[in-house]
PDB file of C-alpha atoms in Angstrom:
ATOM      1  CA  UNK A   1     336.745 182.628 -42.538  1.00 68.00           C
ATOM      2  CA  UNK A   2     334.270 179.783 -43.273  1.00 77.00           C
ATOM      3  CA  UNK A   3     337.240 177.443 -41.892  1.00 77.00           C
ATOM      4  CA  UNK A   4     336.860 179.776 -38.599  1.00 75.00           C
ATOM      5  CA  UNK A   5     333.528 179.757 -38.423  1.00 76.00           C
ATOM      6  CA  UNK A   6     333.330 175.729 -38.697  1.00 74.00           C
ATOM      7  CA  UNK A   7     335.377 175.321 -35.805  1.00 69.00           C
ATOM      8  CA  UNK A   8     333.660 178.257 -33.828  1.00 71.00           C
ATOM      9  CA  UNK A   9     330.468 176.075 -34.287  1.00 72.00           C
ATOM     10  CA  UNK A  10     332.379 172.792 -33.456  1.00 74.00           C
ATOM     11  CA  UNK A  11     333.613 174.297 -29.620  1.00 75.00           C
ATOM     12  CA  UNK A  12     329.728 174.645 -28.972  1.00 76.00           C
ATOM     13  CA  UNK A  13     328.885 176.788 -25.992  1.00 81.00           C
ATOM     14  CA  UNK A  14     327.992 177.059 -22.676  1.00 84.00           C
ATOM     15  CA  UNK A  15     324.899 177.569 -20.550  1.00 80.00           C
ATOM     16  CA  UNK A  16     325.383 179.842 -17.728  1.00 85.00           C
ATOM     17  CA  UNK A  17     322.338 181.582 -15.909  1.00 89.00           C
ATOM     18  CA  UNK A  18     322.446 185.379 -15.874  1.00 92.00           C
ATOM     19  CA  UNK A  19     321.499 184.940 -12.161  1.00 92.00           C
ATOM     20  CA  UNK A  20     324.487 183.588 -10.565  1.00 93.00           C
ATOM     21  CA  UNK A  21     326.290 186.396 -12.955  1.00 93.00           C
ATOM     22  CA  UNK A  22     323.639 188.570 -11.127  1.00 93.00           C
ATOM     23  CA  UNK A  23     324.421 187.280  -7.409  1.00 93.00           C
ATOM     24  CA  UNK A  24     327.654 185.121  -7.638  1.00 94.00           C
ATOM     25  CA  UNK A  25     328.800 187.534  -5.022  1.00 94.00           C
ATOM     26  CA  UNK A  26     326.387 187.412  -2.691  1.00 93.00           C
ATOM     27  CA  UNK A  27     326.224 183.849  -2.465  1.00 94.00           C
ATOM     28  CA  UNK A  28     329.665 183.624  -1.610  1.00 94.00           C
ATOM     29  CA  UNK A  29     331.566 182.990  -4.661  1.00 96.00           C
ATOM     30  CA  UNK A  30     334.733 184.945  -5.669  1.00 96.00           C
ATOM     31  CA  UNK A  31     335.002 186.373  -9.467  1.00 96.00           C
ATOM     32  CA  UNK A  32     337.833 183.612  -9.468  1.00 97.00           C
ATOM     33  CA  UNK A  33     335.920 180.942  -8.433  1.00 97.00           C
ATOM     34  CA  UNK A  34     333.159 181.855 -11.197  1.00 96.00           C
ATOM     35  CA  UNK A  35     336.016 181.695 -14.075  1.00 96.00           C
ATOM     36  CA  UNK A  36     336.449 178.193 -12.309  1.00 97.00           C
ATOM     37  CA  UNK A  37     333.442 177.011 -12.299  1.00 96.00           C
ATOM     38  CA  UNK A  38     332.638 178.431 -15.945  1.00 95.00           C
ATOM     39  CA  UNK A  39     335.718 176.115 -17.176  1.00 95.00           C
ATOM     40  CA  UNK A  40     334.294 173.272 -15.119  1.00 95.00           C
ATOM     41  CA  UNK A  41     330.718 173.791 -16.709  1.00 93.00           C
ATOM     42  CA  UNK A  42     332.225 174.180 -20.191  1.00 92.00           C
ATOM     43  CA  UNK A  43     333.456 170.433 -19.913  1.00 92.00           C
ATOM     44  CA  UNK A  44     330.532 169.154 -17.437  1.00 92.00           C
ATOM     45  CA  UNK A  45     328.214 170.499 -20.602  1.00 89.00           C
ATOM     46  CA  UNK A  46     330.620 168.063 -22.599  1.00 88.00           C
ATOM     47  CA  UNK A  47     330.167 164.400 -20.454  1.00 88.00           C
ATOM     48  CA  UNK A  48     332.916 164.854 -18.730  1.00 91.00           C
ATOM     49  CA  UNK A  49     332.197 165.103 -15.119  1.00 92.00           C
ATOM     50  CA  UNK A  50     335.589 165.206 -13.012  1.00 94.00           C
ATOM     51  CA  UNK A  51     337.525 167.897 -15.500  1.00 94.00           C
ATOM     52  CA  UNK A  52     341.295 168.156 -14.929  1.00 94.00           C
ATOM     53  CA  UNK A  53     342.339 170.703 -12.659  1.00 94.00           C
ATOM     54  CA  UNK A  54     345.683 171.055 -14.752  1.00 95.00           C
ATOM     55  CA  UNK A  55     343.903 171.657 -18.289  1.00 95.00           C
ATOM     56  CA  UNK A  56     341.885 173.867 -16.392  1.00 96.00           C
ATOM     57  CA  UNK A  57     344.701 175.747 -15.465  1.00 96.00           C
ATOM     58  CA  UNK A  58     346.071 176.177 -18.121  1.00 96.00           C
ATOM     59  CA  UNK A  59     342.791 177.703 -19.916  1.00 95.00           C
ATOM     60  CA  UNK A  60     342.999 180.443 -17.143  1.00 96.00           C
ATOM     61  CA  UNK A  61     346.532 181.001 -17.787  1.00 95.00           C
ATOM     62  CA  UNK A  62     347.223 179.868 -13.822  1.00 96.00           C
ATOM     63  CA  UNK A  63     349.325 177.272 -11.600  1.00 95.00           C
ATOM     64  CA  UNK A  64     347.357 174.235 -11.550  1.00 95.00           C
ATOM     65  CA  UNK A  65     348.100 174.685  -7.283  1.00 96.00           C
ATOM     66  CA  UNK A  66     345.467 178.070  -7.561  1.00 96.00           C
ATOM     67  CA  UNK A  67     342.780 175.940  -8.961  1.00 96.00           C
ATOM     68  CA  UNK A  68     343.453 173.513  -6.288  1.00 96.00           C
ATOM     69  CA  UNK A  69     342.714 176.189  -3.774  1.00 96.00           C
ATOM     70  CA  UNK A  70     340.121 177.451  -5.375  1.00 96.00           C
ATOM     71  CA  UNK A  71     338.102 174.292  -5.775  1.00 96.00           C
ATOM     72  CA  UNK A  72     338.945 173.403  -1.697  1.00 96.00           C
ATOM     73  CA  UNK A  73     337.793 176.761  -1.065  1.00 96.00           C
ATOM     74  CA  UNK A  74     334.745 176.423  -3.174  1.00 96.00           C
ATOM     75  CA  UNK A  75     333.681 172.763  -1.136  1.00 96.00           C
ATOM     76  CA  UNK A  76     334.648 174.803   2.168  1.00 96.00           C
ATOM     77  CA  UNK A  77     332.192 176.980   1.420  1.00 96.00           C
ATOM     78  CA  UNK A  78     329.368 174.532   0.437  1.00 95.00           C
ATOM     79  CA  UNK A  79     329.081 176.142  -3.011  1.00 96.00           C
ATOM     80  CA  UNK A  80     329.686 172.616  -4.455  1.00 95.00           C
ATOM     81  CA  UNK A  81     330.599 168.694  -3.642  1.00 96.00           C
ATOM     82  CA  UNK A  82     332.891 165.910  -5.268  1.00 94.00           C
ATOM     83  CA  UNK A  83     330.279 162.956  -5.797  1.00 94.00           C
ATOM     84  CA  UNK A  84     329.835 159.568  -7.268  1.00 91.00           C
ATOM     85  CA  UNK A  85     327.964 159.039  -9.838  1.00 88.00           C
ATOM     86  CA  UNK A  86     327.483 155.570 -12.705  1.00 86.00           C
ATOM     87  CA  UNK A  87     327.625 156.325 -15.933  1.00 78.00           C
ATOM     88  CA  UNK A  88     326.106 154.959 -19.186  1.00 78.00           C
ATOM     89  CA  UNK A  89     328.267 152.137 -18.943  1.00 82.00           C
ATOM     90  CA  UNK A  90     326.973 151.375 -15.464  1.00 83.00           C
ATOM     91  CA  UNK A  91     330.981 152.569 -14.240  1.00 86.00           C
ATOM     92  CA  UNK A  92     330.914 154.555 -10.305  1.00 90.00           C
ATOM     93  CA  UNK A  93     333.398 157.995 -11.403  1.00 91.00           C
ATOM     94  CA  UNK A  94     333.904 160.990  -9.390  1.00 93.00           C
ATOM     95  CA  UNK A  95     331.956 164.471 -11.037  1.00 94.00           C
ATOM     96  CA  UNK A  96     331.592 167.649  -9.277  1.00 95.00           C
ATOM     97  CA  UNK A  97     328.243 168.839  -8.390  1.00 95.00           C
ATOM     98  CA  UNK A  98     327.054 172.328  -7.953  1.00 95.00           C
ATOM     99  CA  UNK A  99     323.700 171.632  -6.782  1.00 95.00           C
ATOM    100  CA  UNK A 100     324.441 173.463  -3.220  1.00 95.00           C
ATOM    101  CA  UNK A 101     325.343 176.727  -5.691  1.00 95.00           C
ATOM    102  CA  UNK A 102     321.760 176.147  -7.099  1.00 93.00           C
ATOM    103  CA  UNK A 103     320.548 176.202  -3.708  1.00 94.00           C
ATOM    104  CA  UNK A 104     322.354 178.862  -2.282  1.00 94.00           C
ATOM    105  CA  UNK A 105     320.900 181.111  -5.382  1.00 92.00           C
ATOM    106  CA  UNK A 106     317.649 179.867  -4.705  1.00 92.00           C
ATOM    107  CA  UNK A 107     317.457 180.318  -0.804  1.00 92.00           C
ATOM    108  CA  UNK A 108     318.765 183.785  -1.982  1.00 88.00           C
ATOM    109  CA  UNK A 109     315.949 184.500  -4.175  1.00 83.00           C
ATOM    110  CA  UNK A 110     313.414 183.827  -1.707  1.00 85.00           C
ATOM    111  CA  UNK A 111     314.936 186.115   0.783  1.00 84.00           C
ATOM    112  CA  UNK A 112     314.754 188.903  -1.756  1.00 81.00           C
ATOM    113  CA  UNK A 113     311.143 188.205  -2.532  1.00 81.00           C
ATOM    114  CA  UNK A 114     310.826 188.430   1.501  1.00 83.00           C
ATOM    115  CA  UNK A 115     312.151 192.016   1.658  1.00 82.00           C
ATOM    116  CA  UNK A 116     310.514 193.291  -1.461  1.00 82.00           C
ATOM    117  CA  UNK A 117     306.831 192.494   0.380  1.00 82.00           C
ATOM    118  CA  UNK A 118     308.599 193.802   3.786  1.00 83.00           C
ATOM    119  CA  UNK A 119     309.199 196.365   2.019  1.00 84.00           C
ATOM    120  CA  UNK A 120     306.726 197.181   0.002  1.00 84.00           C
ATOM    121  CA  UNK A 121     304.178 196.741   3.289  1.00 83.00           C
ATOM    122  CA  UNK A 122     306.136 199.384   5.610  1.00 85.00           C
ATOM    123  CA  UNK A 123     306.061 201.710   2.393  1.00 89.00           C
ATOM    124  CA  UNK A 124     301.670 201.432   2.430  1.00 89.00           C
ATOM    125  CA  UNK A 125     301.981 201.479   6.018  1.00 90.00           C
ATOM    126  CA  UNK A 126     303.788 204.852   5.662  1.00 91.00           C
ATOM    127  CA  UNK A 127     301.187 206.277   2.787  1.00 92.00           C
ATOM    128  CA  UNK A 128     298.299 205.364   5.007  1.00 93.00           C
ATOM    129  CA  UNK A 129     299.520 207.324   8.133  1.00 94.00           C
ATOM    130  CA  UNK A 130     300.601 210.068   6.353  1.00 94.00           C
ATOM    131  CA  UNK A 131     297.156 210.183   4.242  1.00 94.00           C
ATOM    132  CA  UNK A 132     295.045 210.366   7.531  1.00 95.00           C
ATOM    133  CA  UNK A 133     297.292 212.860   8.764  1.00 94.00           C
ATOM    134  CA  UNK A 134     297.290 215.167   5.585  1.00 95.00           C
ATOM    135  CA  UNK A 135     293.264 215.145   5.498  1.00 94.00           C
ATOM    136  CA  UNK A 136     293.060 215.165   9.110  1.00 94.00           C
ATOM    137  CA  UNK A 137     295.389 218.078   9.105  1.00 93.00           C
ATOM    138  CA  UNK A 138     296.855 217.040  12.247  1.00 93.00           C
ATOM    139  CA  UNK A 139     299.518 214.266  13.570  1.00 93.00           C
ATOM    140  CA  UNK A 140     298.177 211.182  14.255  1.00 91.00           C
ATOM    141  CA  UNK A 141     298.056 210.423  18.182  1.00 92.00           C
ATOM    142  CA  UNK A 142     299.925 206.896  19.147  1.00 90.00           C
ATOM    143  CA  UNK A 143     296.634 205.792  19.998  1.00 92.00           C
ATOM    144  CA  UNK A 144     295.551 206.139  16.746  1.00 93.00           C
ATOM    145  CA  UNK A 145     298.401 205.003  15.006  1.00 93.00           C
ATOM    146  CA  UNK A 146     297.968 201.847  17.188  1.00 93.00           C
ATOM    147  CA  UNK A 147     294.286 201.541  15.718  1.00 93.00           C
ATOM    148  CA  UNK A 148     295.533 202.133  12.010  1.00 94.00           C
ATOM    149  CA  UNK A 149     298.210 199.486  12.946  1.00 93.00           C
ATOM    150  CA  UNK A 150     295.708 196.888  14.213  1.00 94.00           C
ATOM    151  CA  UNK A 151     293.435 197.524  11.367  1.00 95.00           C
ATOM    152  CA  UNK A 152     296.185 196.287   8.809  1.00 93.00           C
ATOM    153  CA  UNK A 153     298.001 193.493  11.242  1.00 91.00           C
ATOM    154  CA  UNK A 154     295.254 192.224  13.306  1.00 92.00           C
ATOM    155  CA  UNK A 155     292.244 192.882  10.999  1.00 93.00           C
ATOM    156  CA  UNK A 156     293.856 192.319   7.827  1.00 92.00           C
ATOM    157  CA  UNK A 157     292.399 195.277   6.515  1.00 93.00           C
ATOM    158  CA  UNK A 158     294.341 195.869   2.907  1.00 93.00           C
ATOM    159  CA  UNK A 159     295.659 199.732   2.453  1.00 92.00           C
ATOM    160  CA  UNK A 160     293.575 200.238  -0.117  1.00 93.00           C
ATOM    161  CA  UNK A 161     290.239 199.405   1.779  1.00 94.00           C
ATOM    162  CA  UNK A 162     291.586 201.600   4.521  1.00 95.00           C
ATOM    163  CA  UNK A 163     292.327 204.379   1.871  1.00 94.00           C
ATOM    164  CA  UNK A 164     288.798 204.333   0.796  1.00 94.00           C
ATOM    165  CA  UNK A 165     287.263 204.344   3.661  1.00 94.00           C
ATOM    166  CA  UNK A 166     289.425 207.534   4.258  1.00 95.00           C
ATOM    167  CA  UNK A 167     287.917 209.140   1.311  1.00 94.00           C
ATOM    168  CA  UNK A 168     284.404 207.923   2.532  1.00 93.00           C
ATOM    169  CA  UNK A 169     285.050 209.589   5.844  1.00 94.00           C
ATOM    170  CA  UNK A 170     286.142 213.051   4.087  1.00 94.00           C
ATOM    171  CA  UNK A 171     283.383 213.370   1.918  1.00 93.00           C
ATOM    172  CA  UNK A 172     281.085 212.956   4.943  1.00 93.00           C
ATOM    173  CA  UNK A 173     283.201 215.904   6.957  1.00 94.00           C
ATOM    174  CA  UNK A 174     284.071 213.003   9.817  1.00 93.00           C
ATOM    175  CA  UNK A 175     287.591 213.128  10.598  1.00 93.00           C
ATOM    176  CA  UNK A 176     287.805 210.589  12.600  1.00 92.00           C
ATOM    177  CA  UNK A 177     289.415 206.731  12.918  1.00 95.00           C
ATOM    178  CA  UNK A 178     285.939 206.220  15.087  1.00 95.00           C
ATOM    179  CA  UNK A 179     283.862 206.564  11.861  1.00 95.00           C
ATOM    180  CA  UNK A 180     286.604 205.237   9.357  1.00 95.00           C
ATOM    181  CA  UNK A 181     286.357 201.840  11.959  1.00 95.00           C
ATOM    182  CA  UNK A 182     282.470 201.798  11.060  1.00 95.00           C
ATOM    183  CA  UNK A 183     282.938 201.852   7.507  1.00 95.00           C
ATOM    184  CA  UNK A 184     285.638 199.316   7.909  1.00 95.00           C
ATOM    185  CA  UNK A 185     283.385 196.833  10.139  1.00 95.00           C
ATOM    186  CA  UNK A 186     280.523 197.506   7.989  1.00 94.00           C
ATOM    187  CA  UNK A 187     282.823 196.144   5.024  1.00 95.00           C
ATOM    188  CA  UNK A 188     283.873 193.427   6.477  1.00 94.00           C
ATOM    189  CA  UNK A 189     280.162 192.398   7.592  1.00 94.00           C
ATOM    190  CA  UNK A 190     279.447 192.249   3.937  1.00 92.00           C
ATOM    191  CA  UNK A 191     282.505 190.183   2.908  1.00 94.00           C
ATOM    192  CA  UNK A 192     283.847 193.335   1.113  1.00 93.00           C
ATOM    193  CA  UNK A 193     287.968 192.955   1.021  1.00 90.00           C
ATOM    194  CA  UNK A 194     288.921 195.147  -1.774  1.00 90.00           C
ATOM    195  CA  UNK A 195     288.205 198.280  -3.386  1.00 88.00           C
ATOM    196  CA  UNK A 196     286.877 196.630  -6.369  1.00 91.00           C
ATOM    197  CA  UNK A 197     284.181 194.761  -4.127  1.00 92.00           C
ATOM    198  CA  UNK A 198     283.239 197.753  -2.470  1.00 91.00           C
ATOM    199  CA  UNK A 199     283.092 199.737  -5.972  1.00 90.00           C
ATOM    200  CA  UNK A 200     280.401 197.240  -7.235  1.00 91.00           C
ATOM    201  CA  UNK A 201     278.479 197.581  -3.817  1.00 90.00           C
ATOM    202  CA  UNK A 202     278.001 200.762  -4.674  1.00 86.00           C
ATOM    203  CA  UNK A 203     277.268 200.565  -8.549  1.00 88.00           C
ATOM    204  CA  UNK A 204     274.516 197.738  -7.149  1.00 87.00           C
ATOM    205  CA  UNK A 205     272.727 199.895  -4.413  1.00 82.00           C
ATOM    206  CA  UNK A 206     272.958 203.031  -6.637  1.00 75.00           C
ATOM    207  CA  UNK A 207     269.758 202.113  -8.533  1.00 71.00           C
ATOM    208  CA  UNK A 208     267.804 201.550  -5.338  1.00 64.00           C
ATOM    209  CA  UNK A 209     268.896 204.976  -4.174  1.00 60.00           C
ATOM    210  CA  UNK A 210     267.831 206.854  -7.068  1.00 56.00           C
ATOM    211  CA  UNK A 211     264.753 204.854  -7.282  1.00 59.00           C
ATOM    212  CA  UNK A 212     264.315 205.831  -3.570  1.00 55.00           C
ATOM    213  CA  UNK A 213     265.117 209.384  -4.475  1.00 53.00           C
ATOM    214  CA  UNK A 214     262.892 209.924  -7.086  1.00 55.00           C
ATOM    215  CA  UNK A 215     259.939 208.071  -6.257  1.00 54.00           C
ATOM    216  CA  UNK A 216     257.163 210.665  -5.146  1.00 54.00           C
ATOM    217  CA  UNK A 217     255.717 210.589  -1.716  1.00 52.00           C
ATOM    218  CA  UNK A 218     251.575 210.595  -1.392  1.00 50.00           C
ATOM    219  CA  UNK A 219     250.578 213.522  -0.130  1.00 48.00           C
ATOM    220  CA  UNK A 220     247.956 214.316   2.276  1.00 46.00           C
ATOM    221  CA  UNK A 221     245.690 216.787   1.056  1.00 47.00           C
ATOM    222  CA  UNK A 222     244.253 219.420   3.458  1.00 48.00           C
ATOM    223  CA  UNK A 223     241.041 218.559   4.769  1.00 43.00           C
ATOM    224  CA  UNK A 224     239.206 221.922   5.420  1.00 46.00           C
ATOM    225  CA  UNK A 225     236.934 221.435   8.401  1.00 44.00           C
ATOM    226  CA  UNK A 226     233.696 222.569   8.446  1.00 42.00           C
ATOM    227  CA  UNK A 227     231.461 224.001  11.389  1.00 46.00           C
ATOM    228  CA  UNK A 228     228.178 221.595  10.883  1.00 44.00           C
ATOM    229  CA  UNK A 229     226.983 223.350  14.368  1.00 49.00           C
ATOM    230  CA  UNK A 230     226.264 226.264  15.428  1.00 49.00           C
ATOM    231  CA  UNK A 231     227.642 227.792  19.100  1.00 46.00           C
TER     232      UNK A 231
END
């Protein structure tokens, strides 16, 4: 066993990014061009940078011609390159490179990011019409839905802004984009972008308003007039 275990330590191991295990398919690359490429990276890892396709082969328990295929098929599809490179010893040798494969992966992570906001955007676009319609109690006109549209694309208005001015609009009874717009536009006037901002608006003018509210008016007192003449 500790004999084992001395050699298991001895074979080292190799690096291989759970995201190409994630998306080796989508970028492309066959399950048997990954077990390629894994032997490749397993001697790459080791300084050697042109492995043989034969002892490669034979690892995989395949013809040596299949590997061949495999790694035409893989430079056909730009997943990787044969370059020069000098080594230590200043020598020019040929290594494989599989820094198209990075940027495949890459390009393909940025697309995903892309549809996750596209995404997540037509999903608030969705809440917010169907939030005006539910407390409207009524379908939302085209017009309307062009207004709510022009508030978030044109305006920039985030969902959440818009949602709160909903709420502002309910509590005052006005069902209506008309006075949800004036909310909005009075927002903006004040450089308020977000709920939060708008939230400590409101905790700042609160004081005045009570202030306002409590404060007692003067009051005239009545001022009996008196007849100082007679008729």
């Amino acid at each position: 066993m500790t004999e084992f275990i001395q050699h298991y330590v001895q074979a080292g191991q190799t690096s291989l990014a759970n995201y190409l295990l994630d998306h080796f398919r989508e970028v492309g690359m066959t399950t048997d061009q990954l077990l390629v490429y894994l032997q490749l990276r397993r001697y790459m890892d080791r300084g050697e940078p042109l492995p043989d396709a034969t002892v490669i082969a034979s690892h995989l328990g395949w013809d040596k011609q299949r590997v061949y295929q495999l790694l035409h098929e893989m430079i056909t599809q730009k997943l990787m390159v044969i370059t020069t490179v000098t080594d230590s010893q200043g020598q020019k040798q040929d290594a494989y490179d599989f820094r198209l494969l990075t940027e495949k992966l890459s390009q393909l992570a940025v697309k995903t990011t892309q549809q996750v906001v596209k995404q997540t955007a037509s999903n608030d676009r969705s809440a917010i019409f169907n939030q005006i319609e539910t407390e409207f109690g009524r379908p939302l006109s085209p017009l309307e839905m062009e207004s709510i549209t022009q508030w978030l694309d044109e305006d920039h208005y985030r969902p959440e802004l818009i949602q709160l001015a909903l709420k502002e609009a309910v509590l005052s009874q006005a069902y209506s984009l008309k006075y949800m717009d004036r909310i909005l536009l009075s927002w903006e006037r004040k450089n308020l972008k977000t709920a939060a901002q708008v939230q400590r608006e409101k905790e700042r003018q609160a004081p005045r308003r009570t202030q306002s509210a409590t404060t007692p008016t003067t009051a005239i007192p009545d001022v009996p007039i008196f007849k100082l003449t007679d008729d």
